[in-house]
GROMACS .gro file of C-alpha atoms in nm:
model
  307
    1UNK     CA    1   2.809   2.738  -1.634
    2UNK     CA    2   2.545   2.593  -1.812
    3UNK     CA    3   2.189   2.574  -1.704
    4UNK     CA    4   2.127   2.233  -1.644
    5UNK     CA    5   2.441   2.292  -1.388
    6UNK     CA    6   2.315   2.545  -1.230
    7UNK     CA    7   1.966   2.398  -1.160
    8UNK     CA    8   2.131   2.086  -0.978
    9UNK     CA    9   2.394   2.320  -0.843
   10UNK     CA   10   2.082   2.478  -0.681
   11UNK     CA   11   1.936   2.173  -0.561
   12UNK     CA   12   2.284   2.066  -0.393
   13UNK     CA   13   2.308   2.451  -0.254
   14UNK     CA   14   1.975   2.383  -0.050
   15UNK     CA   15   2.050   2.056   0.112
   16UNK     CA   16   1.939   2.089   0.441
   17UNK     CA   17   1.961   1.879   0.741
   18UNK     CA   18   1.613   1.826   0.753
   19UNK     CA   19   1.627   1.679   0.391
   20UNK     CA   20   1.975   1.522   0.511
   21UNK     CA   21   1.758   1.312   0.813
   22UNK     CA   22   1.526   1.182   0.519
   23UNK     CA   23   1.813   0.965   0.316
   24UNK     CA   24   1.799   0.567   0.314
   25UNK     CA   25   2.063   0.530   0.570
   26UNK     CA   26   2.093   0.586   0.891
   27UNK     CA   27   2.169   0.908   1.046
   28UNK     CA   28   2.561   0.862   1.158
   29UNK     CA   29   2.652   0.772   0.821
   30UNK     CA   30   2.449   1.031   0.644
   31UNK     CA   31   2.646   1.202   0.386
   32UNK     CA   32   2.669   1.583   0.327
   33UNK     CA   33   2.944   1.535   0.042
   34UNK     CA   34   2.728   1.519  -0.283
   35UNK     CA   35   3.075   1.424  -0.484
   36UNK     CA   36   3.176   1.101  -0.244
   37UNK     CA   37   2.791   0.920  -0.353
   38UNK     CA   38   2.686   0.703  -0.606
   39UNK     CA   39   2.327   0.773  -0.564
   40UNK     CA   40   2.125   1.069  -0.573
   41UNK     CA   41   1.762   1.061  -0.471
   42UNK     CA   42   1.587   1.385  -0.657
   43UNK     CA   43   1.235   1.497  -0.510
   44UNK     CA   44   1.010   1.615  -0.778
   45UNK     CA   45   0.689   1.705  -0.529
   46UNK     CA   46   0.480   1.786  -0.834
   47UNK     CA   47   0.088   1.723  -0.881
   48UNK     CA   48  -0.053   1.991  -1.108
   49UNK     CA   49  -0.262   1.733  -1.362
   50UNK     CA   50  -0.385   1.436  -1.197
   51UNK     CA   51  -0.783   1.424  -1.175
   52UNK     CA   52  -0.939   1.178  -0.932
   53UNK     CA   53  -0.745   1.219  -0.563
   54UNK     CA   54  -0.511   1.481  -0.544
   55UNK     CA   55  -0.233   1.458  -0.274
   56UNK     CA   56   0.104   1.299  -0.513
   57UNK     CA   57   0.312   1.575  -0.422
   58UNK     CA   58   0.281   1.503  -0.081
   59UNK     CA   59   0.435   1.139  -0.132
   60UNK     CA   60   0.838   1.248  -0.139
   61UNK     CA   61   0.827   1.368   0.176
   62UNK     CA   62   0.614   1.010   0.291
   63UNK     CA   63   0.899   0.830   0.121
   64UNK     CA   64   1.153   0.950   0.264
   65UNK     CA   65   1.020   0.994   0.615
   66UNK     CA   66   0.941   0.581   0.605
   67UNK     CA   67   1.298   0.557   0.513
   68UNK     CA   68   1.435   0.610   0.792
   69UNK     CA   69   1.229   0.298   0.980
   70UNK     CA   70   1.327   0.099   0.720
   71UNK     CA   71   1.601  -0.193   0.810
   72UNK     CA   72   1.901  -0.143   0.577
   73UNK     CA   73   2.081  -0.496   0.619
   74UNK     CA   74   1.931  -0.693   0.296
   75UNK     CA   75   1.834  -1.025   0.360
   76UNK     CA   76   1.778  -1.132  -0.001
   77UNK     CA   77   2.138  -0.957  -0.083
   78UNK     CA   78   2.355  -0.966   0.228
   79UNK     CA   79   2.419  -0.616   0.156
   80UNK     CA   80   2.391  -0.289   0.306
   81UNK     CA   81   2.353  -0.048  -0.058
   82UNK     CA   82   2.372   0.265   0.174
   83UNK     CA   83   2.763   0.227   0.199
   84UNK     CA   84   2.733   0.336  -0.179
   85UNK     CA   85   2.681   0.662  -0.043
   86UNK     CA   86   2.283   0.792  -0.088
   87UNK     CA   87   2.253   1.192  -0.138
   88UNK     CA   88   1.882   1.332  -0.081
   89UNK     CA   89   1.905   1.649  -0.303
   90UNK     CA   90   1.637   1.949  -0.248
   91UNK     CA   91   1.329   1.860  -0.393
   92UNK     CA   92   1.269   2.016  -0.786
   93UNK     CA   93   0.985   2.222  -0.712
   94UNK     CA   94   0.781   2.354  -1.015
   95UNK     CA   95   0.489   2.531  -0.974
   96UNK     CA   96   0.398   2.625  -1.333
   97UNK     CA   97   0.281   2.418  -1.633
   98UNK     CA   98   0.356   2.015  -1.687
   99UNK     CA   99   0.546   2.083  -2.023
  100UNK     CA  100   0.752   2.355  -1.771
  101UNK     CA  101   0.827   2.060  -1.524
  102UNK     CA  102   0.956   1.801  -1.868
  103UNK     CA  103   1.234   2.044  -1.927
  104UNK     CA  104   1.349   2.109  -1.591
  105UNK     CA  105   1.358   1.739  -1.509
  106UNK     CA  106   1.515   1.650  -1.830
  107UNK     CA  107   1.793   1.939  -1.768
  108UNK     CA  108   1.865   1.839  -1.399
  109UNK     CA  109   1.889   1.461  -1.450
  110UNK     CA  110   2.087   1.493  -1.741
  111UNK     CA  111   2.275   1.682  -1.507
  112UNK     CA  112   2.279   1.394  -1.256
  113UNK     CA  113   2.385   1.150  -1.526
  114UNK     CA  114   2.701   1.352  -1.666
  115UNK     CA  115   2.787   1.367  -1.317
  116UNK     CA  116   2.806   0.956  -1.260
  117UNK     CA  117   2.547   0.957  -0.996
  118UNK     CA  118   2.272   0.677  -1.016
  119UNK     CA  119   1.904   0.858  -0.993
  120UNK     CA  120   1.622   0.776  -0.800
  121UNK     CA  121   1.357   0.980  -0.877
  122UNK     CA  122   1.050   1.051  -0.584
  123UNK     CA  123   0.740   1.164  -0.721
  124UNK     CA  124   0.511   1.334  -0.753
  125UNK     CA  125   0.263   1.264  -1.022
  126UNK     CA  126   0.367   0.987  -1.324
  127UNK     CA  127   0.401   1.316  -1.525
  128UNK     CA  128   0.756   1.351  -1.375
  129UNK     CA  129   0.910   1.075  -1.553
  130UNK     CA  130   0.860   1.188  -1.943
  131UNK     CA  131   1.181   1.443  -1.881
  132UNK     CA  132   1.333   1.221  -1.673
  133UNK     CA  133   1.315   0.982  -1.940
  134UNK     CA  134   1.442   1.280  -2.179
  135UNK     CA  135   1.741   1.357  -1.920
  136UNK     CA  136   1.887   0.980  -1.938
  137UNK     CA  137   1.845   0.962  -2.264
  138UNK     CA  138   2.080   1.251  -2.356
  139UNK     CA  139   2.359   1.045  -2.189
  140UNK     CA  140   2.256   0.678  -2.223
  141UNK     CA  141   2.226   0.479  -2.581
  142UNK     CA  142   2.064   0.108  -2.590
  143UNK     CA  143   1.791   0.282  -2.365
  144UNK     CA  144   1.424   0.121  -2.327
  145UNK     CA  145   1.177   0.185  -2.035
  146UNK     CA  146   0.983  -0.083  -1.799
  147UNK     CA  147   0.678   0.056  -1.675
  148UNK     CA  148   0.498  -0.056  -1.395
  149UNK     CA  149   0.146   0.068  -1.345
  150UNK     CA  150  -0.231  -0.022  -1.364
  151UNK     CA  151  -0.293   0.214  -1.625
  152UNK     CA  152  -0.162   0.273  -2.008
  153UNK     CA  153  -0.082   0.601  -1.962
  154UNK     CA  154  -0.051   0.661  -2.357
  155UNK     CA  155  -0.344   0.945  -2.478
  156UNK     CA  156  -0.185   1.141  -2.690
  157UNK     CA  157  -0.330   1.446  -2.532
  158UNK     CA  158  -0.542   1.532  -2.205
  159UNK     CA  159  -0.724   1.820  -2.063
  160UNK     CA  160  -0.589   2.028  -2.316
  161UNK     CA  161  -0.188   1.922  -2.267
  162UNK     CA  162   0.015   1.677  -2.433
  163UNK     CA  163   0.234   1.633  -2.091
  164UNK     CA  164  -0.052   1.534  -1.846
  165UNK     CA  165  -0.003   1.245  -1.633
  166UNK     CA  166  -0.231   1.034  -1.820
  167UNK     CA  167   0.015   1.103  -2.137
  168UNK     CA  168   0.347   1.032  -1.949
  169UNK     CA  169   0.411   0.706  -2.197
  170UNK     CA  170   0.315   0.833  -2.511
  171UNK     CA  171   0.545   1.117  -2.464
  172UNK     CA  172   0.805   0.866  -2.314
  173UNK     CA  173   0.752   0.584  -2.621
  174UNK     CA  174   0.886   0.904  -2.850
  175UNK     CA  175   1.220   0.868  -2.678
  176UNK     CA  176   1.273   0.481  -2.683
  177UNK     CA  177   1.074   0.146  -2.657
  178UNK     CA  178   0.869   0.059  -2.414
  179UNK     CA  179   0.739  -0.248  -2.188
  180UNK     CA  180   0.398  -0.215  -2.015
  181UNK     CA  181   0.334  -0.453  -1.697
  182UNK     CA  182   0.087  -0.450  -1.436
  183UNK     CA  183  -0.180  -0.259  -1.702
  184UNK     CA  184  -0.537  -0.332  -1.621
  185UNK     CA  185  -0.697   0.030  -1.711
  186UNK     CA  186  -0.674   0.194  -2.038
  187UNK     CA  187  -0.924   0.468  -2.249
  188UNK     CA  188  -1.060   0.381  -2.582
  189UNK     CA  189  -0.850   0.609  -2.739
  190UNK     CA  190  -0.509   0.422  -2.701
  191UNK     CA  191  -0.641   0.109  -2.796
  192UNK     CA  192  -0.520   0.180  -3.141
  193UNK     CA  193  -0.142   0.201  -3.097
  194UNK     CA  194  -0.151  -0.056  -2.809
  195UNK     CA  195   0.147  -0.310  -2.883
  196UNK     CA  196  -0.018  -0.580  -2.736
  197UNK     CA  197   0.348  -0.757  -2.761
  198UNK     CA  198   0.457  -0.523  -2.540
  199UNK     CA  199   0.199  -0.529  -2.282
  200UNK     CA  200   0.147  -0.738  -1.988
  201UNK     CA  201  -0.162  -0.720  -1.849
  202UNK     CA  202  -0.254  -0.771  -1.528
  203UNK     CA  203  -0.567  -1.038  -1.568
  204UNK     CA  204  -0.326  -1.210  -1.784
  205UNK     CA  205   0.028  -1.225  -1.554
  206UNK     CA  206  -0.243  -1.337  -1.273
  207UNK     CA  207  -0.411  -1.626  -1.539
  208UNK     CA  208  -0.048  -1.756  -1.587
  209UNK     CA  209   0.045  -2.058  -1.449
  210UNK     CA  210   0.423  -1.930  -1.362
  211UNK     CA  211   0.521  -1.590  -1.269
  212UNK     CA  212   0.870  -1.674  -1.452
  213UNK     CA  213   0.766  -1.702  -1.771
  214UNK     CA  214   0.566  -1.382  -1.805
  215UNK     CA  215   0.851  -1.188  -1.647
  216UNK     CA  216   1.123  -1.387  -1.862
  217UNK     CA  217   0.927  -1.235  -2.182
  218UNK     CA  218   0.906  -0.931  -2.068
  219UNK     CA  219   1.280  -0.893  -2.002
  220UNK     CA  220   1.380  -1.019  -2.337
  221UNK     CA  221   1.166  -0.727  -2.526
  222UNK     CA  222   1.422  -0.456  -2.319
  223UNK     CA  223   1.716  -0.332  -2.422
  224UNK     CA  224   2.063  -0.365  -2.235
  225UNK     CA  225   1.989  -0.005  -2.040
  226UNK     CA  226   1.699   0.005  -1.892
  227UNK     CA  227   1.520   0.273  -1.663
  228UNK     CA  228   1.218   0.203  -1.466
  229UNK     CA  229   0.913   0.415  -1.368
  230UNK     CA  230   0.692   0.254  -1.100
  231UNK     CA  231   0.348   0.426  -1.071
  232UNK     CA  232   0.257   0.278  -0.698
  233UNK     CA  233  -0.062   0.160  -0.847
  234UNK     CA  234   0.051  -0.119  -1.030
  235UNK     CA  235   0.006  -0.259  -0.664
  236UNK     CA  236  -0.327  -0.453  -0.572
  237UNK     CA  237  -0.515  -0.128  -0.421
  238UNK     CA  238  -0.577  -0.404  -0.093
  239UNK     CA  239  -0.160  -0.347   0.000
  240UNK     CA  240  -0.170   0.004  -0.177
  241UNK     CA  241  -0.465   0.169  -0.104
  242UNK     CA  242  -0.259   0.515  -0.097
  243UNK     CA  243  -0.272   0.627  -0.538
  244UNK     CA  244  -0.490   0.893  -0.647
  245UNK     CA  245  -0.674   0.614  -0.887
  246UNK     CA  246  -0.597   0.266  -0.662
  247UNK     CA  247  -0.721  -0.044  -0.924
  248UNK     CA  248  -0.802  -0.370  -0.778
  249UNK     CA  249  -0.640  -0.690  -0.978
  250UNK     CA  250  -0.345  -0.556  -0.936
  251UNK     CA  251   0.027  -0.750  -0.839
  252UNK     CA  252   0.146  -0.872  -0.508
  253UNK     CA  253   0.438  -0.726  -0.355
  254UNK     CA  254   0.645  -1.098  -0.431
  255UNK     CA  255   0.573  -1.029  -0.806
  256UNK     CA  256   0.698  -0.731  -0.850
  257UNK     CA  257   1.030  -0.772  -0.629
  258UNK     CA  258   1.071  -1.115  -0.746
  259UNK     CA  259   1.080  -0.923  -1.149
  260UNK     CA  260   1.282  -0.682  -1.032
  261UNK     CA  261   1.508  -0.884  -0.897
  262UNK     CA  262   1.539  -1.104  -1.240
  263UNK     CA  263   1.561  -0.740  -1.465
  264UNK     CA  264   1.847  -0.608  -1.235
  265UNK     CA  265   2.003  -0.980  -1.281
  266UNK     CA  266   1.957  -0.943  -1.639
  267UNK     CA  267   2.006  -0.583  -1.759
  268UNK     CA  268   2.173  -0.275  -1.671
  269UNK     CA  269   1.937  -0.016  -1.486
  270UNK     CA  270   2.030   0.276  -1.528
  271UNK     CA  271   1.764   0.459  -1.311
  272UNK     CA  272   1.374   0.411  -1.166
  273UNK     CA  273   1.126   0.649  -1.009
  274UNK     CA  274   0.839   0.545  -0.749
  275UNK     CA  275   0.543   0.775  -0.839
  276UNK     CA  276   0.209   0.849  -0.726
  277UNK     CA  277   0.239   0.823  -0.362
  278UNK     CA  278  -0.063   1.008  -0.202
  279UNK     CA  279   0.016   0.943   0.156
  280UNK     CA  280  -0.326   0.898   0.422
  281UNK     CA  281  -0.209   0.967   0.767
  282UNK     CA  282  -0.455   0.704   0.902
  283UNK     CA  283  -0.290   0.407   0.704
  284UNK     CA  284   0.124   0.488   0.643
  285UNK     CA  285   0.174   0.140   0.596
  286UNK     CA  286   0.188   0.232   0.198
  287UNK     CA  287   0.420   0.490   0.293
  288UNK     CA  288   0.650   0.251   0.461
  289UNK     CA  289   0.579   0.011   0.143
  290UNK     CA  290   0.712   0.244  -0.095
  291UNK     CA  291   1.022   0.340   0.096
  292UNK     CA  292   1.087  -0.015   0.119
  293UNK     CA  293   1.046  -0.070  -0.231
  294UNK     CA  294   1.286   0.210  -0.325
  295UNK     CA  295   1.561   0.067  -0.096
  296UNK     CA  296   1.447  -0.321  -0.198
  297UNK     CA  297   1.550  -0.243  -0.559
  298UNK     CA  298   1.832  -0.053  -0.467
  299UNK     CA  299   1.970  -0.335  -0.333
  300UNK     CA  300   1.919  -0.534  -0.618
  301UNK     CA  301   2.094  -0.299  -0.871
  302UNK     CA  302   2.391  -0.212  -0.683
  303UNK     CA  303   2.451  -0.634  -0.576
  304UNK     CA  304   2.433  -0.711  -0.954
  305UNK     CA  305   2.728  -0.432  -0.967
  306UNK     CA  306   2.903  -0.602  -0.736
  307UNK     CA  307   2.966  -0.917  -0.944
   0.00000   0.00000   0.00000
């Protein structure tokens, strides 16, 4: 068996009811069966390099705790996406260097993906998604990444590693093109290989006089597959106070549904992540926000499938 295999093998092997509770559905329909689901939701609890608050790996568990208030009848869709069958894995839990955690992710998503299951990554610092990025792209041609988030995310290197968090779309730009939305915070240092053509900034999408056109634009610089990362922060910090670096000028919760509604209308997704979670138990409406958001897209993917 071959490594990658085993890894998710491992992650099936240590389902537990406790991680069973925390799916997106509710608890009579909860599925143990890891073969009869079309989605898998993969915890990757990780925050080893992010440098203002710490406190991401902490958001999984938030997630998928909010879950289980959240209504799973969808208005927008008249659909109920947890009939697809949702599997909570084990969360990947790596303890040791970022560049350790790119491989592992990379080996158990690839995993997921030769496997037919639809990922949904929890996170966990934005590190995570540079091997997930790596793991669907070992299955998945025509592939290009949407990334919403406040900041660039594109130095080359960071407190002495190549894979920190504040690298996670240089690294992920090596793999296949990329569409920045939402950005409203960068360092001097990626000015340089900023494709402006390929960046929507925040100040700007808020100038605009129509949300449609913006995220019309956007869309047409991705190709046909496209998987998402969604650093939480991209959020105004006034609904998503809960980031280790929450930016104000950031987009409403209608913008960001109401694009990816239009991207899931238009292309094929072929995965997202929600990152950067860091749950306060004095506020948990973010909590409840991101949940929502997880199962909000969901919705949207798997209704597009149905046509």
């Amino acid at each position: 068996m071959k490594l990658l295999d085993r890894l998710l093998d491992n992650l099936i092997a240590q389902h537990s009811t406790i991680a069973a509770k925390s799916a997106f559905a509710p608890e009579e329909a909860l599925s143990h069966d890891f073969e009869k689901c079309e989605i898998a939701v993969l915890p990757i609890p990780y925050d080893k390099t992010s440098t203002y608050h710490k406190g991401a790996d902490r958001g999984p568990e938030a997630m998928l705790e909010a879950s289980q208030s959240v209504e799973l009848y969808d208005i927008e869709t008249a659909s109920e996406v947890y009939r697809r069958g949702i599997y909570t894995l084990s969360p990947l839990v790596v303890s040791d260097s970022p560049e350790a955690l790119f491989e592992k992710a990379k080996e158990v998503v690839s995993s997921l993906c030769a496997r037919k299951k639809f990922p949904v990554i929890l996170g966990g610092e934005h590190s995570i998604s540079a091997g997930v990025v790596a793991g669907i792209a070992n299955s998945c041609s025509n592939l290009s990444v949407l990334q919403l988030d406040a900041h660039g995310d594109t130095r080359e290197s960071y407190m002495g590693s190549r894979f920190n968090h504040a690298c996670v779309m240089a690294r992920v730009r090596e793999i296949c093109p990329i569409v920045q939305v939402g950005i409203r915070a960068i360092d001097i240092s990626e000015v340089a290989a900023l494709n402006r053509e390929r960046v929507f900034f925040a100040h700007a999408i808020h100038a605009a006089s129509n949300d449609l056109a913006w995220q019309n634009q956007a869309i047409s610089l991705l190709s046909p597959n496209v998987y998402v990362t969604i650093d939480l922060d991209c959020f105004d910090s006034s609904i998503m106070p809960s980031t280790g670096t929450p930016e104000p000028g950031g987009l409403t919760w209608q913008q960001v549904t109401t694009f990816l509604k239009l991207l899931a209308a238009k292309r094929s997704i072929v995965g997202f992540d929600v990152v950067e979670l860091l749950p306060r138990e004095s506020n948990p409406a973010p909590d409840f926000l991101a949940a929502k958001l997880v199962y909000q897209f969901l919705s949207y993917i798997f209704a597009q499938k149905c046509l």
